[in-house]
Amino acid sequence: MTDAATQNDAANPSLNILAQYVKDFSFENPGAPRSLQARDKAPAINISVNVNANPLAESDFDVVLSLNAEAKEGDKVLFNAELSYGGVFRITGFPQEHMLPVLFIECPRLLFPFARQIISDATRNGGFPPLMIDPIDFAQMFAQRMAEEQVKAKVQPN
């Protein structure tokens, strides 16, 4: 790359989605059709979220958003949905210190609406009301993850 091209990239940071894909998806409705009967109260729903990122090339990254949603009534599982939804992103012109926040905040923020729709459609197609996952604060998730990494680094012997 020429110096002019490098300066141009630094002046114009860009984030582009090259591809989006379902990497892994599972929906289980183990108690059907009994699990579909009307109930007096809403089931307990536990949702977990994870984000991973891996480099593919100098400026291309694979970011995978994992969502797991489990609904239970007492100790009985009503449904369990697991989704790994990925995107290939081209990221150029960002300073190195901004790369982790871009990968772990901005990229999953762009993927989330699509993953949310897949989970919503799956629960509806499974016979339940569509599960509309609340928006996720990826910045807070990233800050928590960084704090945990710092604690691990202090605890582990050199």
JSON list of C-alpha atoms in Angstrom, two decimals, residues 14-152:
[
{"chain": "A", "resi": 14, "resn": "SER", "atom": "CA", "xyz": [-14.95, 1.96, 6.97]},
{"chain": "A", "resi": 15, "resn": "LEU", "atom": "CA", "xyz": [-16.86, -1.07, 8.19]},
{"chain": "A", "resi": 16, "resn": "ASN", "atom": "CA", "xyz": [-18.49, -3.23, 5.51]},
{"chain": "A", "resi": 17, "resn": "ILE", "atom": "CA", "xyz": [-20.44, -6.48, 5.78]},
{"chain": "A", "resi": 18, "resn": "LEU", "atom": "CA", "xyz": [-19.23, -8.84, 3.05]},
{"chain": "A", "resi": 19, "resn": "ALA", "atom": "CA", "xyz": [-21.46, -11.79, 4.04]},
{"chain": "A", "resi": 20, "resn": "GLN", "atom": "CA", "xyz": [-23.91, -12.92, 6.72]},
{"chain": "A", "resi": 21, "resn": "TYR", "atom": "CA", "xyz": [-24.72, -16.53, 7.49]},
{"chain": "A", "resi": 22, "resn": "VAL", "atom": "CA", "xyz": [-26.26, -19.02, 9.90]},
{"chain": "A", "resi": 23, "resn": "LYS", "atom": "CA", "xyz": [-23.33, -21.08, 11.20]},
{"chain": "A", "resi": 24, "resn": "ASP", "atom": "CA", "xyz": [-25.36, -23.32, 13.53]},
{"chain": "A", "resi": 25, "resn": "PHE", "atom": "CA", "xyz": [-29.01, -23.37, 14.50]},
{"chain": "A", "resi": 26, "resn": "SER", "atom": "CA", "xyz": [-31.11, -25.63, 16.69]},
{"chain": "A", "resi": 27, "resn": "PHE", "atom": "CA", "xyz": [-34.66, -25.41, 18.01]},
{"chain": "A", "resi": 28, "resn": "GLU", "atom": "CA", "xyz": [-35.96, -28.03, 20.41]},
{"chain": "A", "resi": 29, "resn": "ASN", "atom": "CA", "xyz": [-39.55, -28.41, 21.55]},
{"chain": "A", "resi": 30, "resn": "PRO", "atom": "CA", "xyz": [-39.19, -31.59, 23.65]},
{"chain": "A", "resi": 31, "resn": "GLY", "atom": "CA", "xyz": [-42.64, -31.55, 25.27]},
{"chain": "A", "resi": 32, "resn": "ALA", "atom": "CA", "xyz": [-44.74, -30.92, 22.16]},
{"chain": "A", "resi": 33, "resn": "PRO", "atom": "CA", "xyz": [-47.67, -31.00, 21.87]},
{"chain": "A", "resi": 34, "resn": "ARG", "atom": "CA", "xyz": [-48.25, -30.74, 25.65]},
{"chain": "A", "resi": 35, "resn": "SER", "atom": "CA", "xyz": [-45.86, -27.80, 25.94]},
{"chain": "A", "resi": 36, "resn": "LEU", "atom": "CA", "xyz": [-48.13, -25.78, 23.64]},
{"chain": "A", "resi": 37, "resn": "GLN", "atom": "CA", "xyz": [-51.12, -25.77, 25.99]},
{"chain": "A", "resi": 38, "resn": "ALA", "atom": "CA", "xyz": [-52.27, -22.49, 27.54]},
{"chain": "A", "resi": 39, "resn": "ARG", "atom": "CA", "xyz": [-50.64, -21.70, 30.89]},
{"chain": "A", "resi": 40, "resn": "ASP", "atom": "CA", "xyz": [-51.47, -19.42, 33.79]},
{"chain": "A", "resi": 41, "resn": "LYS", "atom": "CA", "xyz": [-48.09, -17.70, 33.92]},
{"chain": "A", "resi": 42, "resn": "ALA", "atom": "CA", "xyz": [-45.27, -17.00, 31.54]},
{"chain": "A", "resi": 43, "resn": "PRO", "atom": "CA", "xyz": [-42.38, -19.48, 31.52]},
{"chain": "A", "resi": 44, "resn": "ALA", "atom": "CA", "xyz": [-38.96, -18.53, 32.87]},
{"chain": "A", "resi": 45, "resn": "ILE", "atom": "CA", "xyz": [-36.80, -17.56, 29.91]},
{"chain": "A", "resi": 46, "resn": "ASN", "atom": "CA", "xyz": [-33.03, -17.54, 30.16]},
{"chain": "A", "resi": 47, "resn": "ILE", "atom": "CA", "xyz": [-31.05, -15.89, 27.35]},
{"chain": "A", "resi": 48, "resn": "SER", "atom": "CA", "xyz": [-27.28, -16.02, 26.98]},
{"chain": "A", "resi": 49, "resn": "VAL", "atom": "CA", "xyz": [-25.19, -14.08, 24.49]},
{"chain": "A", "resi": 50, "resn": "ASN", "atom": "CA", "xyz": [-21.61, -14.47, 23.32]},
{"chain": "A", "resi": 51, "resn": "VAL", "atom": "CA", "xyz": [-19.49, -12.83, 20.64]},
{"chain": "A", "resi": 52, "resn": "ASN", "atom": "CA", "xyz": [-16.33, -14.20, 19.02]},
{"chain": "A", "resi": 53, "resn": "ALA", "atom": "CA", "xyz": [-14.15, -12.69, 16.32]},
{"chain": "A", "resi": 54, "resn": "ASN", "atom": "CA", "xyz": [-11.37, -14.18, 14.21]},
{"chain": "A", "resi": 55, "resn": "PRO", "atom": "CA", "xyz": [-9.20, -12.62, 11.50]},
{"chain": "A", "resi": 56, "resn": "LEU", "atom": "CA", "xyz": [-9.59, -14.01, 7.98]},
{"chain": "A", "resi": 57, "resn": "ALA", "atom": "CA", "xyz": [-7.22, -11.67, 6.16]},
{"chain": "A", "resi": 58, "resn": "GLU", "atom": "CA", "xyz": [-5.46, -8.37, 6.85]},
{"chain": "A", "resi": 59, "resn": "SER", "atom": "CA", "xyz": [-8.69, -6.36, 6.98]},
{"chain": "A", "resi": 60, "resn": "ASP", "atom": "CA", "xyz": [-11.37, -9.13, 6.95]},
{"chain": "A", "resi": 61, "resn": "PHE", "atom": "CA", "xyz": [-12.82, -10.62, 10.13]},
{"chain": "A", "resi": 62, "resn": "ASP", "atom": "CA", "xyz": [-15.35, -13.33, 10.93]},
{"chain": "A", "resi": 63, "resn": "VAL", "atom": "CA", "xyz": [-17.61, -12.25, 13.81]},
{"chain": "A", "resi": 64, "resn": "VAL", "atom": "CA", "xyz": [-20.04, -14.78, 15.30]},
{"chain": "A", "resi": 65, "resn": "LEU", "atom": "CA", "xyz": [-22.92, -13.81, 17.57]},
{"chain": "A", "resi": 66, "resn": "SER", "atom": "CA", "xyz": [-24.22, -16.74, 19.63]},
{"chain": "A", "resi": 67, "resn": "LEU", "atom": "CA", "xyz": [-27.69, -16.57, 21.18]},
{"chain": "A", "resi": 68, "resn": "ASN", "atom": "CA", "xyz": [-29.17, -19.27, 23.39]},
{"chain": "A", "resi": 69, "resn": "ALA", "atom": "CA", "xyz": [-32.76, -18.96, 24.63]},
{"chain": "A", "resi": 70, "resn": "GLU", "atom": "CA", "xyz": [-34.30, -21.53, 26.95]},
{"chain": "A", "resi": 71, "resn": "ALA", "atom": "CA", "xyz": [-37.86, -21.43, 28.28]},
{"chain": "A", "resi": 72, "resn": "LYS", "atom": "CA", "xyz": [-38.74, -23.51, 31.31]},
{"chain": "A", "resi": 73, "resn": "GLU", "atom": "CA", "xyz": [-41.81, -24.16, 33.39]},
{"chain": "A", "resi": 74, "resn": "GLY", "atom": "CA", "xyz": [-40.50, -25.45, 36.68]},
{"chain": "A", "resi": 75, "resn": "ASP", "atom": "CA", "xyz": [-37.85, -27.99, 35.74]},
{"chain": "A", "resi": 76, "resn": "LYS", "atom": "CA", "xyz": [-39.42, -28.85, 32.36]},
{"chain": "A", "resi": 77, "resn": "VAL", "atom": "CA", "xyz": [-37.90, -27.34, 29.22]},
{"chain": "A", "resi": 78, "resn": "LEU", "atom": "CA", "xyz": [-40.59, -25.88, 26.96]},
{"chain": "A", "resi": 79, "resn": "PHE", "atom": "CA", "xyz": [-38.19, -24.86, 24.20]},
{"chain": "A", "resi": 80, "resn": "ASN", "atom": "CA", "xyz": [-34.50, -24.34, 23.63]},
{"chain": "A", "resi": 81, "resn": "ALA", "atom": "CA", "xyz": [-33.19, -22.25, 20.73]},
{"chain": "A", "resi": 82, "resn": "GLU", "atom": "CA", "xyz": [-29.47, -22.02, 19.94]},
{"chain": "A", "resi": 83, "resn": "LEU", "atom": "CA", "xyz": [-28.16, -19.84, 17.13]},
{"chain": "A", "resi": 84, "resn": "SER", "atom": "CA", "xyz": [-24.67, -18.98, 15.94]},
{"chain": "A", "resi": 85, "resn": "TYR", "atom": "CA", "xyz": [-25.05, -16.18, 13.40]},
{"chain": "A", "resi": 86, "resn": "GLY", "atom": "CA", "xyz": [-21.97, -14.85, 11.66]},
{"chain": "A", "resi": 87, "resn": "GLY", "atom": "CA", "xyz": [-20.81, -12.06, 9.48]},
{"chain": "A", "resi": 88, "resn": "VAL", "atom": "CA", "xyz": [-17.68, -11.42, 7.47]},
{"chain": "A", "resi": 89, "resn": "PHE", "atom": "CA", "xyz": [-16.63, -7.81, 7.92]},
{"chain": "A", "resi": 90, "resn": "ARG", "atom": "CA", "xyz": [-14.06, -5.70, 6.10]},
{"chain": "A", "resi": 91, "resn": "ILE", "atom": "CA", "xyz": [-12.65, -3.14, 8.52]},
{"chain": "A", "resi": 92, "resn": "THR", "atom": "CA", "xyz": [-10.23, -0.49, 7.28]},
{"chain": "A", "resi": 93, "resn": "GLY", "atom": "CA", "xyz": [-8.87, 2.80, 8.50]},
{"chain": "A", "resi": 94, "resn": "PHE", "atom": "CA", "xyz": [-9.51, 2.38, 12.22]},
{"chain": "A", "resi": 95, "resn": "PRO", "atom": "CA", "xyz": [-6.68, 2.96, 14.70]},
{"chain": "A", "resi": 96, "resn": "GLN", "atom": "CA", "xyz": [-5.46, -0.30, 16.27]},
{"chain": "A", "resi": 97, "resn": "GLU", "atom": "CA", "xyz": [-6.85, 0.69, 19.68]},
{"chain": "A", "resi": 98, "resn": "HIS", "atom": "CA", "xyz": [-10.36, 0.87, 18.18]},
{"chain": "A", "resi": 99, "resn": "MET", "atom": "CA", "xyz": [-10.29, -2.56, 16.52]},
{"chain": "A", "resi": 100, "resn": "LEU", "atom": "CA", "xyz": [-11.53, -4.60, 19.51]},
{"chain": "A", "resi": 101, "resn": "PRO", "atom": "CA", "xyz": [-14.48, -2.25, 20.19]},
{"chain": "A", "resi": 102, "resn": "VAL", "atom": "CA", "xyz": [-15.39, -2.32, 16.48]},
{"chain": "A", "resi": 103, "resn": "LEU", "atom": "CA", "xyz": [-15.24, -6.13, 16.40]},
{"chain": "A", "resi": 104, "resn": "PHE", "atom": "CA", "xyz": [-17.04, -6.77, 19.70]},
{"chain": "A", "resi": 105, "resn": "ILE", "atom": "CA", "xyz": [-19.51, -3.86, 19.80]},
{"chain": "A", "resi": 106, "resn": "GLU", "atom": "CA", "xyz": [-20.28, -2.53, 16.31]},
{"chain": "A", "resi": 107, "resn": "CYS", "atom": "CA", "xyz": [-20.16, -5.81, 14.36]},
{"chain": "A", "resi": 108, "resn": "PRO", "atom": "CA", "xyz": [-22.52, -7.74, 16.69]},
{"chain": "A", "resi": 109, "resn": "ARG", "atom": "CA", "xyz": [-24.78, -4.67, 16.84]},
{"chain": "A", "resi": 110, "resn": "LEU", "atom": "CA", "xyz": [-25.17, -4.98, 13.06]},
{"chain": "A", "resi": 111, "resn": "LEU", "atom": "CA", "xyz": [-25.79, -8.75, 13.22]},
{"chain": "A", "resi": 112, "resn": "PHE", "atom": "CA", "xyz": [-28.23, -8.70, 16.15]},
{"chain": "A", "resi": 113, "resn": "PRO", "atom": "CA", "xyz": [-31.46, -7.69, 14.34]},
{"chain": "A", "resi": 114, "resn": "PHE", "atom": "CA", "xyz": [-31.09, -10.60, 11.92]},
{"chain": "A", "resi": 115, "resn": "ALA", "atom": "CA", "xyz": [-30.30, -13.13, 14.66]},
{"chain": "A", "resi": 116, "resn": "ARG", "atom": "CA", "xyz": [-33.21, -11.79, 16.74]},
{"chain": "A", "resi": 117, "resn": "GLN", "atom": "CA", "xyz": [-35.59, -12.33, 13.82]},
{"chain": "A", "resi": 118, "resn": "ILE", "atom": "CA", "xyz": [-34.41, -15.93, 13.34]},
{"chain": "A", "resi": 119, "resn": "ILE", "atom": "CA", "xyz": [-35.06, -16.71, 17.03]},
{"chain": "A", "resi": 120, "resn": "SER", "atom": "CA", "xyz": [-38.45, -14.96, 16.88]},
{"chain": "A", "resi": 121, "resn": "ASP", "atom": "CA", "xyz": [-39.50, -16.90, 13.77]},
{"chain": "A", "resi": 122, "resn": "ALA", "atom": "CA", "xyz": [-38.29, -20.22, 15.23]},
{"chain": "A", "resi": 123, "resn": "THR", "atom": "CA", "xyz": [-40.25, -19.83, 18.47]},
{"chain": "A", "resi": 124, "resn": "ARG", "atom": "CA", "xyz": [-43.36, -18.79, 16.54]},
{"chain": "A", "resi": 125, "resn": "ASN", "atom": "CA", "xyz": [-42.94, -21.72, 14.12]},
{"chain": "A", "resi": 126, "resn": "GLY", "atom": "CA", "xyz": [-42.46, -23.98, 17.15]},
{"chain": "A", "resi": 127, "resn": "GLY", "atom": "CA", "xyz": [-45.97, -23.09, 18.34]},
{"chain": "A", "resi": 128, "resn": "PHE", "atom": "CA", "xyz": [-45.05, -20.46, 20.96]},
{"chain": "A", "resi": 129, "resn": "PRO", "atom": "CA", "xyz": [-45.51, -16.71, 20.94]},
{"chain": "A", "resi": 130, "resn": "PRO", "atom": "CA", "xyz": [-42.57, -15.17, 19.07]},
{"chain": "A", "resi": 131, "resn": "LEU", "atom": "CA", "xyz": [-39.66, -14.48, 21.42]},
{"chain": "A", "resi": 132, "resn": "MET", "atom": "CA", "xyz": [-38.56, -10.89, 20.83]},
{"chain": "A", "resi": 133, "resn": "ILE", "atom": "CA", "xyz": [-35.18, -10.60, 22.55]},
{"chain": "A", "resi": 134, "resn": "ASP", "atom": "CA", "xyz": [-34.62, -7.15, 24.06]},
{"chain": "A", "resi": 135, "resn": "PRO", "atom": "CA", "xyz": [-31.85, -5.05, 22.51]},
{"chain": "A", "resi": 136, "resn": "ILE", "atom": "CA", "xyz": [-28.43, -6.01, 23.84]},
{"chain": "A", "resi": 137, "resn": "ASP", "atom": "CA", "xyz": [-25.92, -3.48, 25.16]},
{"chain": "A", "resi": 138, "resn": "PHE", "atom": "CA", "xyz": [-22.80, -4.81, 23.42]},
{"chain": "A", "resi": 139, "resn": "ALA", "atom": "CA", "xyz": [-20.71, -1.92, 24.78]},
{"chain": "A", "resi": 140, "resn": "GLN", "atom": "CA", "xyz": [-21.53, -2.97, 28.35]},
{"chain": "A", "resi": 141, "resn": "MET", "atom": "CA", "xyz": [-20.85, -6.62, 27.45]},
{"chain": "A", "resi": 142, "resn": "PHE", "atom": "CA", "xyz": [-17.48, -5.64, 25.98]},
{"chain": "A", "resi": 143, "resn": "ALA", "atom": "CA", "xyz": [-16.53, -3.58, 29.06]},
{"chain": "A", "resi": 144, "resn": "GLN", "atom": "CA", "xyz": [-17.43, -6.50, 31.33]},
{"chain": "A", "resi": 145, "resn": "ARG", "atom": "CA", "xyz": [-15.40, -8.92, 29.20]},
{"chain": "A", "resi": 146, "resn": "MET", "atom": "CA", "xyz": [-12.36, -6.60, 29.26]},
{"chain": "A", "resi": 147, "resn": "ALA", "atom": "CA", "xyz": [-12.64, -6.25, 33.06]},
{"chain": "A", "resi": 148, "resn": "GLU", "atom": "CA", "xyz": [-12.76, -10.05, 33.41]},
{"chain": "A", "resi": 149, "resn": "GLU", "atom": "CA", "xyz": [-9.68, -10.41, 31.19]},
{"chain": "A", "resi": 150, "resn": "GLN", "atom": "CA", "xyz": [-7.78, -7.91, 33.36]},
{"chain": "A", "resi": 151, "resn": "VAL", "atom": "CA", "xyz": [-8.69, -9.83, 36.51]},
{"chain": "A", "resi": 152, "resn": "LYS", "atom": "CA", "xyz": [-7.56, -13.11, 34.90]}
]
